[in-house]
CSV table of C-alpha atoms and ligand atoms in Angstrom, one decimal:
chain,number,residue,atom,x,y,z
A,1,MET,CA,-25.3,61.9,-61.5
A,2,ALA,CA,-22.5,59.7,-60.5
A,3,ARG,CA,-19.8,57.4,-61.9
A,4,LEU,CA,-20.6,53.8,-61.3
A,5,VAL,CA,-18.8,50.5,-61.8
A,6,LEU,CA,-21.2,47.5,-62.3
A,7,LYS,CA,-19.8,44.0,-62.3
A,8,PHE,CA,-21.7,41.0,-63.7
A,9,GLY,CA,-20.6,37.4,-62.8
A,10,GLY,CA,-20.7,34.3,-64.9
A,11,THR,CA,-24.3,33.3,-64.3
A,12,SER,CA,-25.5,36.8,-65.0
A,13,VAL,CA,-23.9,36.6,-68.5
A,14,GLY,CA,-24.4,32.9,-68.9
A,15,THR,CA,-26.6,33.0,-72.0
A,16,ILE,CA,-27.2,35.4,-74.9
A,17,ASP,CA,-30.6,36.3,-73.4
A,18,ARG,CA,-29.0,37.1,-70.0
A,19,ILE,CA,-26.4,39.3,-71.7
A,20,LYS,CA,-29.3,41.2,-73.3
A,21,ASN,CA,-30.9,41.5,-69.9
A,22,VAL,CA,-27.6,42.9,-68.5
A,23,ALA,CA,-27.6,45.4,-71.3
A,24,ARG,CA,-31.1,46.6,-70.2
A,25,LYS,CA,-29.9,47.0,-66.6
A,26,VAL,CA,-26.9,49.0,-67.8
A,27,LYS,CA,-29.2,51.2,-69.9
A,28,GLN,CA,-31.3,52.0,-66.8
A,29,GLU,CA,-28.2,53.5,-65.1
A,30,VAL,CA,-27.2,55.4,-68.2
A,31,ASP,CA,-30.7,56.7,-68.6
A,32,ALA,CA,-30.5,57.9,-65.0
A,33,GLY,CA,-27.6,60.1,-66.0
A,34,HIS,CA,-24.7,58.0,-64.7
A,35,GLU,CA,-21.3,57.4,-66.2
A,36,VAL,CA,-20.9,53.7,-66.3
A,37,ALA,CA,-18.1,51.1,-66.6
A,38,VAL,CA,-19.2,47.5,-66.6
A,39,VAL,CA,-16.9,44.6,-65.7
A,40,VAL,CA,-17.9,41.2,-66.9
A,41,SER,CA,-16.9,37.6,-66.1
A,42,ALA,CA,-16.8,34.8,-68.6
A,43,MET,CA,-20.1,32.9,-69.3
A,44,SER,CA,-20.6,30.4,-66.5
A,45,GLY,CA,-18.6,27.2,-67.0
A,46,VAL,CA,-16.4,28.7,-69.7
A,47,THR,CA,-13.3,29.3,-67.5
A,48,ASN,CA,-13.5,25.8,-66.2
A,49,GLN,CA,-13.7,24.5,-69.7
A,50,LEU,CA,-10.7,26.6,-70.7
A,51,VAL,CA,-8.7,25.4,-67.7
A,52,ASP,CA,-9.5,21.9,-68.6
A,53,TYR,CA,-8.3,22.3,-72.2
A,54,VAL,CA,-5.0,23.5,-70.9
A,55,LYS,CA,-4.7,20.5,-68.6
A,56,GLN,CA,-5.4,18.1,-71.5
A,57,VAL,CA,-2.5,19.5,-73.4
A,58,SER,CA,-0.1,19.7,-70.4
A,59,ARG,CA,-0.3,19.3,-66.7
A,60,LEU,CA,2.6,21.7,-66.3
A,61,ALA,CA,1.7,24.3,-68.8
A,62,ASP,CA,3.6,27.5,-69.2
A,63,GLU,CA,1.7,30.0,-67.0
A,64,ARG,CA,1.8,32.8,-69.6
A,65,GLU,CA,0.1,30.5,-72.1
A,66,TYR,CA,-2.3,29.3,-69.5
A,67,ASP,CA,-3.3,32.9,-69.0
A,68,ALA,CA,-3.6,33.6,-72.8
A,69,VAL,CA,-6.1,30.7,-72.9
A,70,VAL,CA,-8.2,31.3,-69.8
A,71,ALA,CA,-8.5,35.1,-70.2
A,72,SER,CA,-10.3,34.6,-73.4
A,73,GLY,CA,-13.7,33.9,-71.8
A,74,GLU,CA,-13.9,37.5,-70.6
A,75,GLN,CA,-12.9,38.8,-74.1
A,76,VAL,CA,-16.0,37.1,-75.5
A,77,THR,CA,-18.5,38.5,-73.0
A,78,SER,CA,-17.1,42.0,-73.1
A,79,GLY,CA,-17.5,42.2,-76.9
A,80,LEU,CA,-21.0,40.6,-76.7
A,81,LEU,CA,-22.2,43.0,-74.1
A,82,ALA,CA,-20.8,46.0,-76.0
A,83,ILE,CA,-22.8,44.8,-79.1
A,84,ALA,CA,-25.9,44.2,-77.0
A,85,LEU,CA,-25.7,47.8,-75.7
A,86,GLN,CA,-25.2,49.3,-79.1
A,87,GLU,CA,-28.2,47.3,-80.3
A,88,ILE,CA,-30.4,49.2,-77.8
A,89,GLY,CA,-28.9,52.5,-78.6
A,90,ILE,CA,-26.3,52.9,-75.9
A,91,PRO,CA,-22.8,53.8,-77.2
A,92,ALA,CA,-20.3,51.3,-75.8
A,93,ARG,CA,-16.9,49.7,-76.4
A,94,SER,CA,-15.1,46.7,-75.0
A,95,TRP,CA,-11.7,47.1,-73.2
A,96,GLN,CA,-9.3,44.2,-72.7
A,97,GLY,CA,-6.9,44.4,-69.8
A,98,TRP,CA,-4.0,45.4,-72.0
A,99,GLN,CA,-6.0,48.1,-73.8
A,100,ILE,CA,-6.8,50.1,-70.6
A,101,PRO,CA,-4.0,49.1,-69.5
A,102,LEU,CA,-4.5,47.3,-66.2
A,103,ILE,CA,-1.0,46.5,-65.2
A,104,THR,CA,-0.1,43.5,-63.0
A,105,ASP,CA,2.9,41.9,-61.5
A,106,ASP,CA,4.3,38.8,-63.3
A,107,VAL,CA,2.9,36.1,-61.1
A,108,HIS,CA,0.9,34.6,-63.9
A,109,GLY,CA,-2.2,32.6,-63.0
A,110,LYS,CA,-2.8,34.7,-59.9
A,111,ALA,CA,-1.3,38.1,-60.7
A,112,ARG,CA,-1.8,41.2,-58.5
A,113,ILE,CA,-2.9,44.5,-59.9
A,114,GLU,CA,-0.1,47.1,-59.7
A,115,ARG,CA,-1.9,50.0,-61.3
A,116,ILE,CA,-4.6,51.0,-63.7
A,117,GLU,CA,-3.9,53.8,-66.2
A,118,SER,CA,-7.5,54.8,-66.6
A,119,GLY,CA,-7.1,58.1,-68.3
A,120,ASP,CA,-8.2,57.0,-71.8
A,121,LEU,CA,-11.1,55.0,-70.4
A,122,VAL,CA,-12.4,57.8,-68.2
A,123,ALA,CA,-12.1,60.3,-71.2
A,124,ARG,CA,-14.3,57.9,-73.3
A,125,MET,CA,-16.8,57.4,-70.4
A,126,SER,CA,-17.2,61.2,-70.0
A,127,THR,CA,-18.5,61.4,-73.6
A,128,GLY,CA,-21.3,59.1,-72.6
A,129,GLU,CA,-19.8,55.8,-73.9
A,130,VAL,CA,-20.1,52.8,-71.6
A,131,ALA,CA,-16.8,51.1,-71.0
A,132,VAL,CA,-17.3,47.3,-71.0
A,133,VAL,CA,-14.2,45.8,-69.3
A,134,ALA,CA,-13.1,42.2,-69.5
A,135,GLY,CA,-12.7,41.2,-65.9
A,136,PHE,CA,-10.1,38.7,-64.5
A,137,GLN,CA,-7.3,39.9,-66.8
A,138,GLY,CA,-4.6,42.5,-67.1
A,139,VAL,CA,-1.2,42.8,-68.7
A,140,SER,CA,2.0,42.0,-66.9
A,141,LYS,CA,5.0,44.3,-67.0
A,142,ASP,CA,6.6,42.0,-69.6
A,143,GLY,CA,3.7,42.7,-71.9
A,144,ARG,CA,1.9,39.4,-71.5
A,145,ILE,CA,-1.7,38.7,-70.7
A,146,ALA,CA,-2.1,37.9,-67.0
A,147,THR,CA,-5.1,36.6,-65.0
A,148,LEU,CA,-5.9,37.5,-61.4
A,149,GLY,CA,-6.8,34.1,-59.9
A,150,ARG,CA,-10.2,32.4,-60.0
A,151,GLY,CA,-13.0,34.7,-59.1
A,152,GLY,CA,-10.7,37.6,-60.0
A,153,SER,CA,-13.2,39.7,-61.8
A,154,ASP,CA,-14.6,40.9,-58.5
A,155,THR,CA,-11.1,42.3,-57.9
A,156,SER,CA,-11.0,43.8,-61.4
A,157,ALA,CA,-14.2,45.7,-60.6
A,158,VAL,CA,-13.2,47.0,-57.2
A,159,ALA,CA,-9.8,48.1,-58.5
A,160,LEU,CA,-11.4,49.8,-61.4
A,161,ALA,CA,-13.8,51.6,-59.1
A,162,ALA,CA,-10.9,52.8,-57.0
A,163,ALA,CA,-9.0,53.9,-60.1
A,164,VAL,CA,-11.8,55.9,-61.6
A,165,GLN,CA,-13.0,57.1,-58.2
A,166,ALA,CA,-16.5,55.7,-58.7
A,167,GLU,CA,-19.2,56.5,-56.2
A,168,ARG,CA,-19.9,52.8,-55.9
A,169,CYS,CA,-19.1,49.4,-57.2
A,170,ASP,CA,-22.2,47.2,-57.7
A,171,ILE,CA,-21.5,43.5,-57.8
A,172,TYR,CA,-24.4,41.8,-59.6
A,173,THR,CA,-24.6,38.1,-58.9
A,174,ASP,CA,-27.0,35.2,-58.4
A,175,VAL,CA,-27.7,36.0,-54.7
A,176,ASP,CA,-29.5,39.1,-53.6
A,177,GLY,CA,-27.0,40.1,-50.9
A,178,VAL,CA,-24.9,39.0,-47.9
A,179,TYR,CA,-26.8,36.9,-45.3
A,180,THR,CA,-26.4,36.6,-41.6
A,181,THR,CA,-25.5,32.9,-42.3
A,182,ASP,CA,-26.0,30.4,-45.1
A,183,PRO,CA,-29.8,30.6,-45.9
A,184,ARG,CA,-29.7,27.1,-47.3
A,185,ILE,CA,-29.1,25.8,-43.8
A,186,VAL,CA,-30.8,28.4,-41.6
A,187,THR,CA,-34.1,29.3,-43.1
A,188,LYS,CA,-34.4,32.2,-40.7
A,189,ALA,CA,-31.2,33.8,-42.1
A,190,ARG,CA,-31.6,37.5,-42.9
A,191,LYS,CA,-30.2,39.6,-45.6
A,192,LEU,CA,-27.9,42.3,-44.2
A,193,GLY,CA,-28.5,45.9,-45.3
A,194,ARG,CA,-24.9,46.8,-44.5
A,195,ILE,CA,-21.7,45.1,-43.4
A,196,THR,CA,-18.3,46.4,-42.6
A,197,TYR,CA,-15.2,45.7,-44.7
A,198,GLU,CA,-13.6,43.8,-41.8
A,199,GLU,CA,-16.6,41.6,-41.2
A,200,MET,CA,-17.0,40.9,-44.9
A,201,LEU,CA,-13.4,39.9,-45.1
A,202,GLU,CA,-13.9,37.4,-42.3
A,203,MET,CA,-17.1,36.1,-43.9
A,204,ALA,CA,-15.4,35.8,-47.3
A,205,SER,CA,-12.3,34.0,-46.1
A,206,LEU,CA,-14.4,31.7,-43.9
A,207,GLY,CA,-16.3,30.4,-46.8
A,208,ALA,CA,-19.2,32.7,-47.6
A,209,LYS,CA,-18.4,32.7,-51.3
A,210,VAL,CA,-20.1,35.9,-52.4
A,211,LEU,CA,-17.0,38.0,-53.1
A,212,GLN,CA,-13.4,37.0,-53.8
A,213,THR,CA,-11.4,37.7,-50.6
A,214,ARG,CA,-8.9,39.8,-52.5
A,215,SER,CA,-11.6,42.1,-53.8
A,216,VAL,CA,-12.7,42.9,-50.2
A,217,GLU,CA,-9.1,43.6,-49.2
A,218,MET,CA,-8.9,46.0,-52.1
A,219,ALA,CA,-12.2,47.7,-51.3
A,220,MET,CA,-11.1,48.1,-47.6
A,221,LYS,CA,-7.8,49.6,-48.6
A,222,HIS,CA,-9.2,52.1,-51.1
A,223,ARG,CA,-12.5,52.7,-49.2
A,224,VAL,CA,-14.6,51.6,-52.2
A,225,ARG,CA,-18.3,51.3,-51.3
A,226,VAL,CA,-19.4,47.9,-52.7
A,227,GLN,CA,-22.9,46.7,-53.1
A,228,VAL,CA,-23.8,43.0,-53.6
A,229,LEU,CA,-27.1,42.5,-55.4
A,230,SER,CA,-29.0,40.1,-57.6
A,231,THR,CA,-29.1,40.4,-61.4
A,232,PHE,CA,-32.3,38.4,-61.5
A,233,GLU,CA,-34.5,40.3,-59.2
A,234,GLU,CA,-36.0,43.7,-60.0
A,235,ALA,CA,-35.4,46.1,-57.2
A,236,ALA,CA,-38.9,47.0,-55.9
A,237,GLY,CA,-38.4,50.7,-55.4
A,238,SER,CA,-35.6,50.6,-52.9
A,239,ALA,CA,-32.6,52.6,-53.9
A,240,LEU,CA,-30.0,50.2,-52.7
A,241,PRO,CA,-31.7,46.7,-52.8
A,242,GLY,CA,-28.6,44.6,-52.0
A,243,THR,CA,-26.0,44.6,-49.2
A,244,LEU,CA,-23.7,47.5,-48.9
A,245,VAL,CA,-20.1,46.8,-47.8
A,246,VAL,CA,-18.8,49.9,-46.1
A,247,ASP,CA,-16.7,51.6,-43.5
A,248,GLU,CA,-17.7,51.1,-39.9
A,249,ASP,CA,-18.8,54.6,-39.3
A,250,GLU,CA,-21.4,54.3,-42.1
A,251,ILE,CA,-23.2,51.8,-39.9
A,252,VAL,CA,-25.4,53.5,-37.3
A,253,GLU,CA,-26.6,50.6,-35.2
A,254,GLN,CA,-24.0,47.9,-34.9
A,255,GLU,CA,-25.2,44.5,-33.9
A,256,LEU,CA,-23.1,42.5,-31.5
A,257,VAL,CA,-22.7,39.7,-34.1
A,258,SER,CA,-23.4,40.4,-37.8
A,259,GLY,CA,-22.9,37.0,-39.2
A,260,ILE,CA,-22.1,33.3,-38.6
A,261,ALA,CA,-19.8,31.6,-41.0
A,262,TYR,CA,-18.6,28.0,-41.3
A,263,SER,CA,-15.9,26.1,-43.1
A,264,ARG,CA,-15.8,22.4,-43.7
A,265,ASP,CA,-12.3,22.8,-45.1
A,266,GLU,CA,-10.5,22.2,-41.8
A,267,ALA,CA,-8.8,19.1,-40.4
A,268,LYS,CA,-7.6,18.5,-36.9
A,269,VAL,CA,-4.2,17.0,-35.9
A,270,THR,CA,-3.3,16.0,-32.3
A,271,LEU,CA,0.1,15.1,-31.2
A,272,VAL,CA,-0.2,13.1,-28.0
A,273,GLY,CA,2.6,13.0,-25.5
A,274,VAL,CA,5.1,15.6,-26.8
A,275,GLU,CA,7.7,16.9,-24.5
A,276,ASP,CA,6.7,19.9,-22.4
A,277,ARG,CA,9.8,22.0,-22.8
A,278,PRO,CA,10.8,25.4,-24.3
A,279,GLY,CA,11.1,25.2,-28.1
A,280,VAL,CA,8.7,22.3,-28.6
A,281,ALA,CA,6.1,24.5,-30.5
A,282,ALA,CA,8.8,25.8,-32.7
A,283,ALA,CA,10.0,22.3,-33.4
A,284,ILE,CA,6.5,21.2,-34.4
A,285,PHE,CA,5.5,24.2,-36.5
A,286,GLY,CA,8.9,25.0,-38.1
A,287,PRO,CA,8.8,22.0,-40.4
A,288,LEU,CA,5.2,22.7,-41.3
A,289,THR,CA,6.1,26.3,-42.2
A,290,ASP,CA,9.0,25.0,-44.3
A,291,ALA,CA,6.5,22.8,-46.2
A,292,ALA,CA,4.2,25.9,-46.8
A,293,ILE,CA,1.5,24.4,-44.6
A,294,ASN,CA,-0.7,27.0,-42.9
A,295,VAL,CA,-1.7,26.2,-39.4
A,296,ASP,CA,-4.9,27.9,-38.2
A,297,MET,CA,-6.2,27.1,-34.7
A,298,ILE,CA,-3.8,25.8,-32.0
A,299,VAL,CA,-4.2,24.5,-28.4
A,300,GLN,CA,-1.7,23.1,-26.1
A,301,ASN,CA,-3.1,21.1,-23.2
A,302,VAL,CA,-1.9,21.5,-19.7
A,303,SER,CA,0.7,19.0,-18.8
A,304,GLU,CA,-0.5,16.4,-16.3
A,305,ASP,CA,2.9,15.1,-15.2
A,306,GLY,CA,5.0,18.2,-16.0
A,307,THR,CA,7.0,16.3,-18.6
A,308,THR,CA,4.7,15.7,-21.6
A,309,THR,CA,1.7,17.4,-23.1
A,310,ASP,CA,-0.7,17.2,-26.1
A,311,MET,CA,-0.7,19.7,-28.9
A,312,THR,CA,-3.8,20.1,-31.2
A,313,PHE,CA,-4.0,22.3,-34.2
A,314,THR,CA,-5.9,22.6,-37.5
A,315,VAL,CA,-4.8,22.7,-41.2
A,316,THR,CA,-6.8,22.7,-44.4
A,317,LYS,CA,-8.2,19.3,-45.4
A,318,ALA,CA,-6.1,19.5,-48.6
A,319,ASP,CA,-2.9,19.8,-46.5
A,320,LEU,CA,-3.8,17.0,-44.0
A,321,ASP,CA,-1.9,14.1,-45.7
A,322,ARG,CA,1.2,16.2,-46.2
A,323,THR,CA,1.0,17.4,-42.5
A,324,VAL,CA,1.0,13.8,-41.3
A,325,GLN,CA,3.9,13.0,-43.5
A,326,VAL,CA,6.0,16.0,-42.3
A,327,LEU,CA,5.3,15.2,-38.7
A,328,GLU,CA,6.0,11.5,-39.0
A,329,GLY,CA,9.3,12.5,-40.7
A,330,ALA,CA,10.2,14.6,-37.6
A,331,ARG,CA,9.1,12.0,-35.1
A,332,ASP,CA,12.6,11.3,-33.8
A,333,ASP,CA,13.0,14.9,-32.9
A,334,LEU,CA,9.5,15.6,-31.6
A,335,LYS,CA,9.2,12.3,-29.7
A,336,PHE,CA,5.3,12.3,-29.6
A,337,ARG,CA,3.6,9.1,-28.5
A,338,ARG,CA,0.7,9.2,-31.0
A,339,LEU,CA,-0.5,11.3,-33.9
A,340,ILE,CA,-4.3,11.5,-34.4
A,341,ALA,CA,-5.7,13.0,-37.6
A,342,ASP,CA,-9.4,13.9,-37.9
A,343,SER,CA,-11.0,15.5,-40.9
A,344,ASN,CA,-14.5,15.0,-39.5
A,345,VAL,CA,-14.6,18.6,-38.2
A,346,VAL,CA,-16.1,22.0,-39.1
A,347,LYS,CA,-15.1,25.5,-38.0
A,348,VAL,CA,-17.9,27.7,-37.0
A,349,SER,CA,-17.3,31.4,-36.4
A,350,VAL,CA,-19.3,34.3,-35.1
A,351,ILE,CA,-18.2,37.6,-36.5
A,352,GLY,CA,-19.0,41.2,-35.6
A,353,VAL,CA,-17.2,44.4,-35.0
A,354,GLY,CA,-19.6,45.0,-32.1
A,355,MET,CA,-17.7,42.5,-30.0
A,356,ARG,CA,-14.8,44.9,-29.7
A,357,SER,CA,-16.7,46.9,-27.2
A,358,HIS,CA,-18.9,44.2,-25.6
A,359,ALA,CA,-18.0,41.4,-23.2
A,360,GLY,CA,-19.7,38.0,-23.1
A,361,VAL,CA,-19.9,37.3,-26.8
A,362,ALA,CA,-17.8,34.1,-26.6
A,363,GLN,CA,-19.6,33.0,-23.5
A,364,ARG,CA,-23.0,33.2,-25.3
A,365,MET,CA,-21.5,31.0,-28.0
A,366,PHE,CA,-20.2,28.4,-25.6
A,367,LYS,CA,-23.5,28.2,-23.7
A,368,ALA,CA,-25.6,27.9,-26.9
A,369,LEU,CA,-23.5,25.0,-28.0
A,370,ALA,CA,-23.3,23.4,-24.6
A,371,ASP,CA,-27.1,23.5,-24.3
A,372,ARG,CA,-27.3,21.4,-27.5
A,373,GLY,CA,-24.7,19.0,-26.2
A,374,ILE,CA,-22.2,20.0,-28.8
A,375,ASN,CA,-18.6,19.5,-27.7
A,376,ILE,CA,-16.1,22.3,-28.5
A,377,GLN,CA,-12.7,20.8,-29.6
A,378,VAL,CA,-10.7,23.9,-30.2
A,379,ILE,CA,-11.3,27.6,-29.8
A,380,SER,CA,-9.6,30.6,-31.3
A,381,THR,CA,-10.5,34.3,-31.2
A,382,SER,CA,-9.6,37.6,-32.8
A,383,GLU,CA,-10.8,41.1,-32.1
A,384,ILE,CA,-14.0,40.6,-34.2
A,385,LYS,CA,-14.4,36.9,-34.3
A,386,VAL,CA,-14.8,33.8,-32.2
A,387,SER,CA,-14.2,30.4,-33.9
A,388,VAL,CA,-14.8,26.9,-32.6
A,389,LEU,CA,-14.0,23.6,-34.0
A,390,ILE,CA,-16.8,21.0,-33.6
A,391,ALA,CA,-17.7,17.6,-35.1
A,392,GLU,CA,-18.9,18.0,-38.6
A,393,GLU,CA,-22.3,16.3,-38.0
A,394,TYR,CA,-23.3,19.2,-35.8
A,395,THR,CA,-22.9,21.9,-38.4
A,396,GLU,CA,-26.6,22.6,-39.0
A,397,LEU,CA,-27.6,22.3,-35.4
A,398,ALA,CA,-24.8,24.7,-34.3
A,399,LEU,CA,-25.6,27.3,-37.0
A,400,ARG,CA,-29.3,27.3,-36.1
A,401,ALA,CA,-28.6,27.5,-32.4
A,402,LEU,CA,-26.1,30.3,-32.7
A,403,HIS,CA,-28.3,32.3,-35.1
A,404,THR,CA,-31.0,32.2,-32.5
A,405,ALA,CA,-28.7,32.9,-29.6
A,406,TYR,CA,-27.4,36.1,-31.1
A,407,GLY,CA,-30.9,37.3,-32.0
A,408,LEU,CA,-30.3,37.1,-35.7
A,409,ASP,CA,-33.4,35.1,-36.6
A,410,GLN,CA,-35.8,36.7,-39.0
A,411,ALA,CA,-39.2,37.5,-37.4
B,501,LIG,N1,-14.1,33.8,-65.1
B,501,LIG,C1,-13.1,33.8,-64.0
B,501,LIG,C2,-13.4,32.6,-63.1
B,501,LIG,O1,-14.3,31.8,-63.4
B,501,LIG,C3,-13.1,35.0,-63.2
B,501,LIG,C4,-14.4,35.4,-62.5
B,501,LIG,O2,-15.5,34.9,-62.9
B,501,LIG,O3,-14.4,36.1,-61.6
B,501,LIG,O4,-12.7,32.4,-62.2
B,502,MG,MG1,-17.5,35.1,-59.0
């Protein structure tokens, strides 16, 4: 017997039949003797619709009222699931964020959870009542409904699991786990049995959209064991059918590289012929920082003549136009000869905590890409990740080559 938090995403509660199916899954855990809290998203498509309603009324809507509108999708599914559970003989009640209460800061639209006063909820759970919690929402300190940012019900679930000291937080979704890479591109991709928090954080922020990044940060901070699994597949006997996101020491045999992620969201900027003198990097990146533009990868070329050099870096595609504008505006100061903007790039990253203790990981990547004639434009590394920027048309080829090179292919 354990205390569990189960989270069901939008597609899992997308129709009335699916909500009834979720109720049956919850019943299985209750019948197994567990104390259960369920966190639900809005039915798929509903939050988008609600956001759209707000925009039709005002482009610059009051964020508190925006939250009042968009939080409502989860109110509906929490009530419906509680009813569906009661219908099959399981005591259940819905909990809105303000009823728990789940208290947030006052950054409406993307609020952060400050604390969860879970005493009442836990007391009701211990009587055998299932708590059905509306995800994505809480109450700000000024007493207004607040939402946690898109995809935020993952974070609701992990935070609740930490607050009630759940043994595990099961995130039910439409994929059956976390894969070594995107299985739509690499058919030999494998589902991982386990992955560390740090690796998952890199995978999530690099575009593997299984979990909201903030939920992984939260799980890592509070050491919440998270399982990602499918709502739509019956687990054939195995106790933990999905991917478990856990602490490093829970992983016995660590692969060198656990996963390969990619992001098409990058754009490359090159400043040709900037002065090679102290302070030039600060002069370039200062105005970008002031404009709240995040720079990711950076290379400065060696200076051929000792007086000028080229500087290349990446920003998100969404920030590219503004970046060009800011740099053109600072042209007199920076004195570059030419500015080249290129959005036809992709960032490919190999990720693994195993590379902390092994040399040669990056070299294997460079060789695999070189063997396919793929030119590397920019490189960046961290303790558990090597990223390269390449031309976008090589995305598929690069992913497949790297997947094979690191021995990740499914037999
Ligand atoms: N319903 C919200 C959204 O679509 C929260 C979530 O599903 O996690 O962003
Ligand atoms: Mg989601």
